[in-house]
Amino acid sequence: MQLPRLTRYLPILDWARSYDRDTATSDLVAAVIVTIMLIPQSLAYALLAGLPAEMGLYASILPLVAYAIFGTSRALAVGPVAVVSLMTAAAIGQLGLSDPAQIALAAITLAFISGVFLVAIGVLRLGFLANFLSHPVIAGFITASGVLIAASQLKHIFGISAEGHTLLDLVGSLIAHLPETNFITLAIGLAATAFLFWVRKGLKPLLRKMGLGPRMADILAKAGPVAAVAVTTLLTWGLGLNQMGVKVVGEVPMGLPPLSAPSFDLTMWKTLLMPAILISIIGFVESVSVAQTLAAKRRQRIDPDQELIGLGASNIGSALSGGFPVTGGFSRSVVNFDAGAETPAAGAYTAVGIGLATLVLTPLLFFLPKATLAATIIVAVLSLVDFSILKKTWTYSKVDFTAVSATIVLTLLVGVEVGVSAGVLLSILLHLYKTSKPHVAEVGLVPGTHHFRNVLRHDVETLPGVLTLRVDESLYFVNARFLEEYVLTRVAQCQNLRHVVLMFPAVNEVDMSALETLEEINRRLSEQGITLHLTEVKGPVMDRLKRSHFLHELSGQVFLSQYEAWCALKPDASHGTEQESLAAQ
């Protein structure tokens, strides 16, 4: 295999050639900051997924190394994220398992299926499939998921039991168990939440006022969750709060991730296949949007299809090391970028840092209150909640508003998989409905110019006996019949009509159904003594029309521009042509 082809599948061969000491220093500094941020996040997201805390750490080691080898983004930080963790919990919940070992095996299997799917569509260069998830649907889904995630963590803040995968179930369960509130746990949870909210905006300016440099102030501000973890863990240990009903993480196995393998039980695979596909697509869309944004700031580029392979390899790595599904995280990627990460090696260094944490720090996590981890999750996900998308889409596009609102409502009331699936399906159906009735405008010449505009919007000139219709949509099986009916209806409304001109400046595609429709329009008009012309047909469309009999049977001409057609079809022009013809005879 040639080197360029190897570089396409192994981007590490590209950036590693110019790797030097300065780059390594930048990557190491970024890795230290991200490691500090990732340790509490990893533990928290494992809790959110309903898994043992150590699985969050395991999912933050080998996946980062895999992405460093196969990924193309220089700043993307891979690991557990809130939305994917919630979807993981929902997917495993469908299996109805109660054995912790079986639940962990299901999470490993889910990561493996997701990884295989991502690698497969990456190798086949099918990254465009993610385009079926429109941005408004993604925004609505993430907003609803953020609300669900925050609601699901309230049980840890109050120190009570609560179950449910929908907002109504969660709220009902929380209210039912509210009398069981452990007030010490509540105090820890509220204090940690308030502190973390303050840290996000208030700590860095305070440190700057105290004379610290911007880099050190930023590092200490990012270490806010670690401070919350350390302080609440020490308080719980020192005061014996775990004996007063405060739920703690408990024993976390010390050591590097064990080698693991997914289950190949067909029943489990059938249940997890669709959730794995949804997790893969949601994770890829979230990840690639972050990667593209950060790459653009440094005038770099990423390869979306190779990103699929990189994320797929990361998930397979997670499955082989006792983890669960991962993707590129928004907040930690931005931190990685701002901290100066130059190459994906920063992720590999972060993996080393997390690995050291599993060797050294895990015994210290025994007394870590679950309320602190819940506070970490709540503060992180509430920044994702953005109901302004409803106002924006209502103002701009009622179609998008319908898709967004349906996604939010169904995600909250039915569940994450139904919500995102319905959003995708509704977006496609609404798009088909919208394009089934393309905008068709009668146009005329703007006086003194060569431009043609809608007769209903502008003061334009029209030619007697000539009807010019501009088609503002590609023509395919969904809207072909509409165009035929529209043209014939307008023809029936016109008196003394001699020519119909179809303007195609916005037509990028004419499929077989639409071609048959054009042939039928041509035939019907010819029977009425009306000539059909086309103008401004794009090259690729013309190439396909030339492969059919349509152009040979067309009663009129294909003009390069609408103005050319205007000049040719003017009554005085046709009169002049007739005189020239008589003179020639």
Coordinates of C-alpha atoms in Angstrom, one line a residue:
M1 CA 0.0 0.0 0.0
Q2 CA 1.4 3.4 -1.0
L3 CA 2.2 6.0 1.7
P4 CA -0.5 8.5 0.6
R5 CA -3.1 5.7 0.9
L6 CA -1.7 4.7 4.3
T7 CA -1.8 8.3 5.4
R8 CA -5.5 8.5 4.4
Y9 CA -6.3 5.7 6.9
L10 CA -3.5 6.5 9.4
P11 CA -3.4 10.3 9.8
I12 CA -0.7 9.9 12.5
L13 CA 1.8 9.2 9.7
D14 CA 1.1 12.8 8.5
W15 CA 1.4 14.9 11.6
A16 CA 4.0 12.7 13.3
R17 CA 6.6 13.6 10.6
S18 CA 6.8 17.2 11.8
Y19 CA 6.4 16.5 15.5
D20 CA 9.0 18.3 17.6
R21 CA 9.8 19.4 21.2
D22 CA 7.7 22.6 21.1
T23 CA 4.7 20.7 19.8
A24 CA 5.1 18.1 22.4
T25 CA 5.3 20.7 25.2
S26 CA 2.0 22.3 23.9
D27 CA 0.4 18.9 23.8
L28 CA 1.6 18.0 27.3
V29 CA 0.2 21.2 28.8
A30 CA -3.1 20.7 27.1
A31 CA -3.2 17.0 28.3
V32 CA -2.6 18.0 31.9
I33 CA -5.6 20.4 31.8
V34 CA -7.9 18.0 30.1
T35 CA -6.9 15.2 32.4
I36 CA -7.9 17.3 35.4
M37 CA -11.2 18.0 33.8
L38 CA -11.8 14.5 32.5
I39 CA -11.4 12.5 35.7
P40 CA -14.5 13.7 37.5
Q41 CA -16.4 13.8 34.1
S42 CA -15.6 10.2 33.4
L43 CA -16.7 9.1 36.8
A44 CA -19.9 11.1 36.5
Y45 CA -20.9 9.9 33.0
A46 CA -20.4 6.3 34.0
L47 CA -22.8 7.0 36.8
L48 CA -25.2 8.6 34.3
A49 CA -25.0 5.5 32.1
G50 CA -25.9 3.3 35.1
L51 CA -22.4 1.7 35.1
P52 CA -19.7 1.3 37.7
A53 CA -17.6 4.5 38.1
E54 CA -14.3 2.8 36.9
M55 CA -15.9 2.1 33.5
G56 CA -15.8 5.9 32.9
L57 CA -12.0 5.9 33.5
Y58 CA -11.6 2.8 31.3
A59 CA -13.5 4.6 28.5
S60 CA -11.0 7.5 28.7
I61 CA -7.8 5.6 28.1
L62 CA -7.6 3.3 25.0
P63 CA -10.2 5.3 23.0
L64 CA -8.0 8.4 23.2
V65 CA -5.0 6.4 22.0
A66 CA -7.0 4.9 19.1
Y67 CA -8.3 8.4 18.1
A68 CA -4.7 9.8 18.1
I69 CA -3.8 7.1 15.5
F70 CA -6.9 7.2 13.3
G71 CA -8.5 10.7 13.9
T72 CA -7.9 13.8 11.8
S73 CA -8.8 16.6 14.2
R74 CA -5.9 18.2 16.0
A75 CA -8.0 19.3 19.0
L76 CA -10.9 16.8 19.4
A77 CA -10.9 15.2 22.9
V78 CA -12.7 11.8 22.8
G79 CA -14.3 10.2 25.8
P80 CA -17.7 9.7 27.6
V81 CA -20.2 12.5 27.0
A82 CA -23.5 13.2 28.6
V83 CA -25.9 12.6 25.7
V84 CA -24.3 9.3 24.6
S85 CA -24.2 8.2 28.3
L86 CA -27.9 8.8 28.6
M87 CA -28.6 6.9 25.4
T88 CA -26.4 4.1 26.7
A89 CA -28.5 3.9 29.9
A90 CA -31.7 3.8 27.8
A91 CA -30.4 1.1 25.4
I92 CA -29.2 -1.2 28.2
G93 CA -32.5 -0.6 30.1
Q94 CA -34.3 -2.3 27.2
L95 CA -32.6 -5.6 28.1
G96 CA -34.1 -5.7 31.6
L97 CA -30.9 -6.8 33.2
S98 CA -30.2 -6.8 37.0
D99 CA -26.8 -8.5 37.2
P100 CA -24.1 -5.7 37.3
A101 CA -21.7 -8.0 35.3
Q102 CA -24.3 -8.5 32.6
I103 CA -25.1 -4.7 32.5
A104 CA -21.3 -4.0 32.1
L105 CA -21.1 -6.6 29.3
A106 CA -24.1 -5.0 27.5
A107 CA -22.3 -1.6 27.6
I108 CA -19.1 -3.1 26.2
T109 CA -21.2 -4.8 23.5
L110 CA -22.9 -1.6 22.7
A111 CA -19.6 0.2 22.3
F112 CA -18.3 -2.6 20.0
I113 CA -21.4 -2.6 17.7
S114 CA -21.2 1.2 17.5
G115 CA -17.5 1.0 16.7
V116 CA -17.9 -1.6 14.0
F117 CA -20.8 0.4 12.4
L118 CA -18.7 3.7 12.4
V119 CA -15.7 2.0 10.9
A120 CA -17.8 0.3 8.2
I121 CA -19.6 3.5 7.0
G122 CA -16.2 5.3 7.2
V123 CA -14.5 2.8 5.0
L124 CA -17.5 2.9 2.6
R125 CA -17.4 6.8 2.7
L126 CA -21.0 7.0 3.8
G127 CA -20.5 9.9 6.2
F128 CA -23.2 11.8 4.3
L129 CA -25.8 9.6 6.1
A130 CA -25.4 11.9 9.1
N131 CA -26.8 14.7 7.0
F132 CA -30.3 13.2 7.6
L133 CA -30.0 14.6 11.1
S134 CA -30.7 18.3 10.6
H135 CA -29.1 20.8 12.9
P136 CA -32.5 21.9 14.4
V137 CA -33.4 18.3 15.2
I138 CA -30.0 17.7 16.8
A139 CA -30.4 21.0 18.8
G140 CA -33.8 19.9 20.0
F141 CA -32.7 16.5 20.9
I142 CA -29.7 17.7 22.9
T143 CA -31.9 20.3 24.7
A144 CA -34.4 17.6 25.7
S145 CA -31.7 15.2 26.6
G146 CA -30.1 17.9 28.8
V147 CA -33.4 18.3 30.7
L148 CA -33.7 14.5 31.0
I149 CA -30.2 14.1 32.2
A150 CA -30.5 16.9 34.8
A151 CA -33.8 15.4 36.0
S152 CA -32.3 11.9 36.3
Q153 CA -29.5 13.2 38.6
L154 CA -31.8 14.9 41.1
K155 CA -32.3 11.6 42.9
H156 CA -28.6 11.7 43.8
I157 CA -28.8 15.3 44.9
F158 CA -31.7 14.4 47.2
G159 CA -30.3 11.1 48.2
I160 CA -33.4 9.2 47.3
S161 CA -34.4 6.4 44.9
A162 CA -36.1 7.3 41.6
E163 CA -36.6 5.5 38.3
G164 CA -37.8 6.3 34.8
H165 CA -36.6 7.0 31.3
T166 CA -39.1 9.8 30.5
L167 CA -39.6 13.2 32.2
L168 CA -43.0 12.3 33.5
D169 CA -41.8 9.0 35.0
L170 CA -38.8 10.7 36.6
V171 CA -40.8 13.6 38.1
G172 CA -43.5 11.3 39.4
S173 CA -40.9 9.0 41.0
L174 CA -39.0 11.9 42.5
I175 CA -42.1 13.3 44.0
A176 CA -43.1 9.9 45.4
H177 CA -39.8 9.4 47.1
L178 CA -39.2 13.1 48.2
P179 CA -40.1 12.3 51.9
E180 CA -37.1 10.0 51.9
T181 CA -34.7 12.9 51.3
N182 CA -31.3 12.7 53.1
F183 CA -30.7 16.3 54.1
I184 CA -26.9 15.8 54.5
T185 CA -26.8 14.5 50.9
L186 CA -29.0 17.4 49.8
A187 CA -26.6 19.9 51.5
I188 CA -23.6 18.4 49.7
G189 CA -25.4 18.3 46.4
L190 CA -26.6 21.9 46.5
A191 CA -23.3 23.2 47.7
A192 CA -21.4 21.3 45.0
T193 CA -23.8 22.5 42.3
A194 CA -23.6 26.1 43.5
F195 CA -19.8 26.0 43.6
L196 CA -19.5 24.5 40.2
F197 CA -21.8 27.1 38.7
W198 CA -19.7 29.8 40.3
V199 CA -16.4 28.2 39.1
R200 CA -17.6 28.3 35.5
K201 CA -17.8 32.1 35.4
G202 CA -16.4 33.6 38.6
L203 CA -13.2 31.7 39.5
K204 CA -11.0 32.7 36.6
P205 CA -11.7 36.5 36.9
L206 CA -11.0 36.2 40.7
L207 CA -7.7 34.4 40.1
R208 CA -6.7 37.0 37.5
K209 CA -7.4 39.8 40.1
M210 CA -5.2 38.0 42.5
G211 CA -2.3 38.3 40.1
L212 CA -2.2 34.9 38.5
G213 CA -1.3 34.6 34.8
P214 CA -4.1 33.7 32.3
R215 CA -2.8 30.2 31.7
M216 CA -2.5 29.3 35.4
A217 CA -5.8 30.9 36.1
D218 CA -7.4 28.9 33.4
I219 CA -5.9 25.6 34.6
L220 CA -7.1 26.3 38.2
A221 CA -10.6 27.3 36.9
K222 CA -10.8 24.0 35.0
A223 CA -9.8 22.2 38.1
G224 CA -12.9 23.4 39.9
P225 CA -14.7 20.0 39.6
V226 CA -11.6 18.3 41.0
A227 CA -11.7 20.7 44.0
A228 CA -15.4 19.8 44.6
V229 CA -14.5 16.1 44.4
A230 CA -11.6 16.4 46.8
V231 CA -13.4 18.6 49.4
T232 CA -16.6 16.5 49.5
T233 CA -14.7 13.3 49.6
L234 CA -12.5 14.5 52.5
L235 CA -15.6 15.7 54.4
T236 CA -17.4 12.4 53.9
W237 CA -14.4 10.5 55.1
G238 CA -13.5 12.7 58.0
L239 CA -17.1 13.0 59.3
G240 CA -18.2 9.5 58.5
L241 CA -21.1 10.9 56.4
N242 CA -21.4 7.6 54.5
Q243 CA -22.7 6.1 57.8
M244 CA -25.4 8.8 57.9
G245 CA -27.0 7.8 54.6
V246 CA -24.7 9.7 52.2
K247 CA -24.3 7.4 49.2
V248 CA -20.7 7.1 48.0
V249 CA -19.0 5.7 44.9
G250 CA -17.5 2.9 47.0
E251 CA -14.6 0.7 46.0
V252 CA -13.2 1.4 42.6
P253 CA -10.8 -1.3 41.3
M254 CA -7.2 -0.1 41.1
G255 CA -5.2 -0.8 38.0
L256 CA -5.3 -0.4 34.3
P257 CA -8.3 -1.5 32.3
P258 CA -8.7 -5.2 31.9
L259 CA -8.9 -6.7 28.4
S260 CA -12.5 -7.4 27.6
A261 CA -14.6 -8.8 24.8
P262 CA -18.2 -8.1 23.7
S263 CA -21.0 -10.6 23.9
F264 CA -22.0 -12.3 20.7
D265 CA -25.4 -13.3 21.9
L266 CA -27.8 -12.7 18.9
T267 CA -30.7 -11.6 21.1
M268 CA -28.6 -8.9 22.7
W269 CA -27.3 -7.8 19.4
K270 CA -30.8 -7.5 17.9
T271 CA -31.9 -5.4 20.9
L272 CA -28.8 -3.2 20.8
L273 CA -28.3 -2.8 17.1
M274 CA -30.7 0.2 16.5
P275 CA -29.6 2.0 19.7
A276 CA -26.0 1.5 18.6
I277 CA -26.7 3.0 15.2
L278 CA -28.5 6.0 16.7
I279 CA -25.6 6.5 19.3
S280 CA -23.1 6.3 16.5
I281 CA -24.8 8.9 14.3
I282 CA -25.6 11.3 17.1
G283 CA -22.1 11.0 18.4
F284 CA -20.6 11.5 15.0
V285 CA -22.7 14.6 14.2
E286 CA -21.8 16.1 17.6
S287 CA -18.1 15.2 17.2
V288 CA -17.6 16.3 13.6
S289 CA -19.3 19.7 14.2
V290 CA -17.0 20.4 17.1
A291 CA -14.0 19.2 15.1
Q292 CA -14.8 21.3 12.0
T293 CA -15.4 24.4 14.1
L294 CA -12.0 24.1 15.9
A295 CA -10.2 23.2 12.7
A296 CA -11.5 26.2 10.9
K297 CA -10.1 28.5 13.6
R298 CA -6.6 27.3 12.7
R299 CA -7.2 27.0 9.0
Q300 CA -7.0 23.2 9.2
R301 CA -9.3 20.6 7.8
I302 CA -10.7 17.3 8.8
D303 CA -11.9 14.4 6.8
P304 CA -15.4 13.4 7.9
D305 CA -15.1 9.9 6.5
Q306 CA -11.8 9.3 8.3
E307 CA -13.4 10.8 11.5
L308 CA -15.9 8.0 11.3
I309 CA -13.0 5.5 11.3
G310 CA -11.3 7.4 14.1
L311 CA -14.4 7.4 16.3
G312 CA -15.2 3.8 15.3
A313 CA -11.7 2.7 16.4
S314 CA -12.2 4.6 19.7
N315 CA -15.4 2.7 20.4
I316 CA -13.8 -0.6 19.6
G317 CA -10.9 0.3 21.8
S318 CA -13.4 1.2 24.6
A319 CA -15.1 -2.2 24.2
L320 CA -11.8 -4.0 24.4
S321 CA -10.8 -2.2 27.6
G322 CA -14.0 -2.5 29.6
G323 CA -15.6 0.9 28.6
F324 CA -18.8 2.0 27.0
P325 CA -19.7 4.2 23.9
V326 CA -17.6 7.4 23.5
T327 CA -17.4 10.3 21.1
G328 CA -15.8 13.7 20.9
G329 CA -16.9 16.0 23.7
F330 CA -17.7 19.7 23.1
S331 CA -16.5 21.2 26.4
R332 CA -13.3 19.1 26.8
S333 CA -12.4 19.6 23.1
V334 CA -12.8 23.4 23.5
V335 CA -10.6 23.2 26.6
N336 CA -8.1 21.1 24.7
F337 CA -8.0 23.6 21.9
D338 CA -7.7 26.7 24.2
A339 CA -5.0 24.9 26.2
G340 CA -2.8 24.8 23.1
A341 CA -3.1 21.2 21.8
E342 CA -1.3 21.0 18.5
T343 CA -1.8 17.3 17.5
P344 CA -3.9 14.3 18.5
A345 CA -0.9 13.3 20.7
A346 CA -2.5 15.5 23.4
G347 CA -5.2 12.9 23.6
A348 CA -2.7 10.1 24.0
Y349 CA -0.9 12.0 26.8
T350 CA -4.3 12.5 28.4
A351 CA -4.8 8.7 28.3
V352 CA -1.5 8.3 30.1
G353 CA -2.8 10.7 32.8
I354 CA -6.0 8.8 33.2
G355 CA -4.1 5.6 33.3
L356 CA -2.0 6.9 36.2
A357 CA -5.1 8.0 37.9
T358 CA -6.5 4.4 37.8
L359 CA -3.2 3.2 39.3
V360 CA -2.9 5.7 42.1
L361 CA -6.1 7.7 42.8
T362 CA -8.9 5.1 42.7
P363 CA -8.5 4.1 46.4
L364 CA -9.1 7.7 47.3
L365 CA -12.5 7.7 45.5
F366 CA -14.2 5.3 47.9
F367 CA -15.8 8.2 49.9
L368 CA -16.7 10.3 46.9
P369 CA -20.4 11.3 47.3
K370 CA -22.6 10.4 44.3
A371 CA -24.2 13.8 44.9
T372 CA -21.0 15.5 43.8
L373 CA -20.8 13.6 40.6
A374 CA -24.5 14.4 40.0
A375 CA -23.8 18.1 40.5
T376 CA -20.9 17.8 38.0
I377 CA -23.3 16.3 35.4
I378 CA -26.1 18.8 36.0
V379 CA -23.8 21.8 35.6
A380 CA -22.3 20.3 32.5
V381 CA -25.6 19.4 30.7
L382 CA -27.6 22.6 31.6
S383 CA -25.2 24.5 29.4
L384 CA -26.5 22.3 26.5
V385 CA -30.1 23.3 27.1
D386 CA -31.2 25.9 24.6
F387 CA -34.9 26.4 24.2
S388 CA -34.3 29.5 22.1
I389 CA -34.2 27.1 19.1
L390 CA -38.0 26.9 19.3
K391 CA -38.3 30.7 18.9
K392 CA -35.7 30.8 16.1
T393 CA -37.3 28.0 14.1
W394 CA -40.8 29.4 14.7
T395 CA -39.7 32.7 13.3
Y396 CA -37.7 31.4 10.4
S397 CA -39.2 28.0 9.3
K398 CA -42.5 26.4 10.6
V399 CA -41.3 23.1 9.0
D400 CA -38.1 23.1 11.2
F401 CA -40.2 24.2 14.2
T402 CA -42.4 21.2 13.8
A403 CA -39.5 18.9 13.6
V404 CA -37.7 20.5 16.6
S405 CA -40.8 20.6 18.8
A406 CA -41.7 17.0 18.0
T407 CA -38.2 15.9 18.8
I408 CA -38.2 17.8 22.2
V409 CA -41.7 16.6 23.2
L410 CA -41.2 13.0 22.2
T411 CA -37.7 12.8 23.8
L412 CA -39.1 14.1 27.1
L413 CA -42.3 12.2 27.2
V414 CA -41.5 8.9 25.4
G415 CA -37.7 8.5 25.4
V416 CA -34.4 9.4 23.7
E417 CA -34.5 6.8 20.9
V418 CA -38.1 7.5 20.0
G419 CA -37.4 11.3 20.1
V420 CA -34.4 11.3 17.8
S421 CA -35.9 8.7 15.5
A422 CA -39.1 10.7 15.2
G423 CA -37.1 13.9 14.6
V424 CA -35.2 12.3 11.7
L425 CA -38.3 10.7 10.2
L426 CA -40.3 13.9 10.5
S427 CA -37.5 16.0 9.0
I428 CA -37.4 13.7 6.0
L429 CA -41.2 13.6 5.5
L430 CA -41.5 17.4 5.9
H431 CA -38.7 17.9 3.4
L432 CA -40.5 15.5 0.9
Y433 CA -43.7 17.4 1.5
K434 CA -42.1 20.8 1.0
T435 CA -40.3 19.7 -2.2
S436 CA -43.4 18.0 -3.5
K437 CA -44.8 21.4 -4.2
P438 CA -41.9 23.4 -5.6
H439 CA -42.1 27.1 -5.9
V440 CA -42.9 28.0 -9.5
A441 CA -42.9 31.7 -10.5
E442 CA -44.1 33.5 -13.7
V443 CA -41.3 35.9 -14.6
G444 CA -40.8 38.9 -16.7
L445 CA -38.0 41.2 -17.8
V446 CA -36.9 43.9 -15.5
P447 CA -36.8 47.0 -17.7
G448 CA -33.4 48.2 -18.8
T449 CA -31.7 44.9 -17.7
H450 CA -31.2 41.3 -18.8
H451 CA -32.7 40.1 -15.5
F452 CA -36.0 38.3 -15.0
R453 CA -38.0 38.4 -11.8
N454 CA -41.4 37.2 -10.4
V455 CA -44.3 39.2 -11.9
L456 CA -46.0 39.3 -8.5
R457 CA -43.0 40.9 -6.8
H458 CA -41.6 43.3 -9.4
D459 CA -42.6 45.7 -12.1
V460 CA -41.6 43.7 -15.1
E461 CA -42.3 43.4 -18.8
T462 CA -43.9 40.3 -20.3
L463 CA -44.3 39.2 -23.9
P464 CA -47.8 38.6 -25.4
G465 CA -48.4 35.0 -26.2
V466 CA -45.4 33.9 -24.1
L467 CA -45.6 32.3 -20.6
T468 CA -42.3 32.0 -18.8
L469 CA -42.2 29.9 -15.6
R470 CA -39.1 29.6 -13.4
V471 CA -38.9 26.3 -11.6
D472 CA -37.1 26.8 -8.2
E473 CA -36.5 23.1 -7.3
S474 CA -34.9 20.0 -8.7
L475 CA -37.5 17.8 -10.4
Y476 CA -38.0 14.2 -9.2
F477 CA -40.7 11.6 -8.6
V478 CA -42.2 13.5 -5.6
N479 CA -42.9 16.8 -7.4
A480 CA -43.1 15.8 -11.1
R481 CA -46.9 15.4 -11.1
F482 CA -47.3 18.8 -9.4
L483 CA -45.3 20.6 -12.2
E484 CA -47.4 19.0 -14.9
E485 CA -50.6 20.1 -13.3
Y486 CA -49.3 23.5 -12.6
V487 CA -48.1 24.2 -16.1
L488 CA -51.3 22.8 -17.7
T489 CA -53.5 24.8 -15.3
R490 CA -51.6 28.1 -16.1
V491 CA -51.8 27.3 -19.9
A492 CA -55.6 26.9 -19.6
Q493 CA -55.8 30.3 -18.0
C494 CA -54.0 32.1 -20.8
Q495 CA -55.5 33.3 -24.1
N496 CA -53.7 33.2 -27.4
L497 CA -50.7 31.5 -25.9
R498 CA -48.0 30.5 -28.4
H499 CA -45.0 29.7 -26.3
V500 CA -44.2 28.2 -22.9
V501 CA -40.7 28.7 -21.5
L502 CA -39.5 26.7 -18.5
M503 CA -36.6 28.4 -16.7
F504 CA -34.3 25.8 -15.0
P505 CA -31.6 27.9 -13.2
A506 CA -32.4 26.1 -9.9
V507 CA -32.9 22.6 -11.3
N508 CA -30.0 20.5 -10.3
E509 CA -31.6 17.1 -11.1
V510 CA -34.2 15.7 -13.4
D511 CA -35.0 12.0 -12.6
M512 CA -36.7 9.5 -14.8
S513 CA -40.2 10.4 -13.5
A514 CA -39.6 14.1 -14.1
L515 CA -38.3 13.3 -17.6
E516 CA -41.5 11.5 -18.4
T517 CA -43.4 14.5 -17.1
L518 CA -41.5 16.9 -19.3
E519 CA -42.2 14.6 -22.3
E520 CA -46.0 14.6 -21.4
I521 CA -46.0 18.4 -21.0
N522 CA -44.3 18.7 -24.4
R523 CA -46.9 16.4 -26.0
R524 CA -49.9 18.1 -24.4
L525 CA -48.7 21.5 -25.4
S526 CA -47.9 20.4 -29.0
E527 CA -51.5 19.1 -29.3
Q528 CA -52.7 22.6 -28.5
G529 CA -50.3 24.3 -30.9
I530 CA -48.1 25.6 -28.2
T531 CA -44.3 25.4 -28.4
L532 CA -42.3 24.4 -25.3
H533 CA -38.8 25.9 -24.7
L534 CA -36.2 25.4 -21.9
T535 CA -33.7 28.0 -20.7
E536 CA -30.7 28.1 -18.4
V537 CA -30.4 24.4 -18.1
K538 CA -27.4 23.4 -16.1
G539 CA -24.6 21.3 -17.7
P540 CA -25.1 18.0 -15.7
V541 CA -28.9 18.2 -16.3
M542 CA -28.4 18.8 -20.1
D543 CA -25.9 15.9 -20.2
R544 CA -28.6 13.6 -19.0
L545 CA -31.3 15.0 -21.2
K546 CA -29.0 14.4 -24.2
R547 CA -29.1 10.7 -23.3
S548 CA -32.8 10.6 -23.8
H549 CA -35.2 11.3 -26.7
F550 CA -36.7 14.3 -25.1
L551 CA -34.5 16.9 -26.8
H552 CA -35.3 15.4 -30.3
E553 CA -39.0 15.5 -29.6
L554 CA -39.0 19.0 -27.9
S555 CA -41.2 21.3 -30.0
G556 CA -39.1 24.4 -29.2
Q557 CA -35.5 25.1 -28.4
V558 CA -33.1 25.1 -25.4
F559 CA -31.8 28.6 -24.9
L560 CA -28.6 29.4 -23.1
S561 CA -30.2 32.3 -21.3
Q562 CA -33.7 33.6 -20.6
Y563 CA -32.8 36.9 -22.3
E564 CA -31.8 35.0 -25.4
A565 CA -35.2 33.3 -25.4
W566 CA -36.9 36.7 -24.8
C567 CA -35.1 38.2 -27.9
A568 CA -36.0 35.2 -30.0
L569 CA -39.6 35.0 -29.0
K570 CA -40.5 38.7 -29.2
P571 CA -43.3 39.3 -31.8
D572 CA -41.2 41.7 -33.8
A573 CA -38.3 39.2 -33.8
S574 CA -40.6 36.4 -35.2
H575 CA -42.1 38.9 -37.7
G576 CA -38.7 39.7 -38.9
T577 CA -37.8 36.1 -39.2
E578 CA -41.0 35.5 -41.3
Q579 CA -40.1 38.4 -43.6
E580 CA -36.6 37.1 -44.1
S581 CA -38.0 33.6 -44.8
L582 CA -40.4 35.1 -47.5
A583 CA -37.5 37.1 -49.1
A584 CA -35.4 33.9 -49.3
Q585 CA -38.2 32.2 -51.1

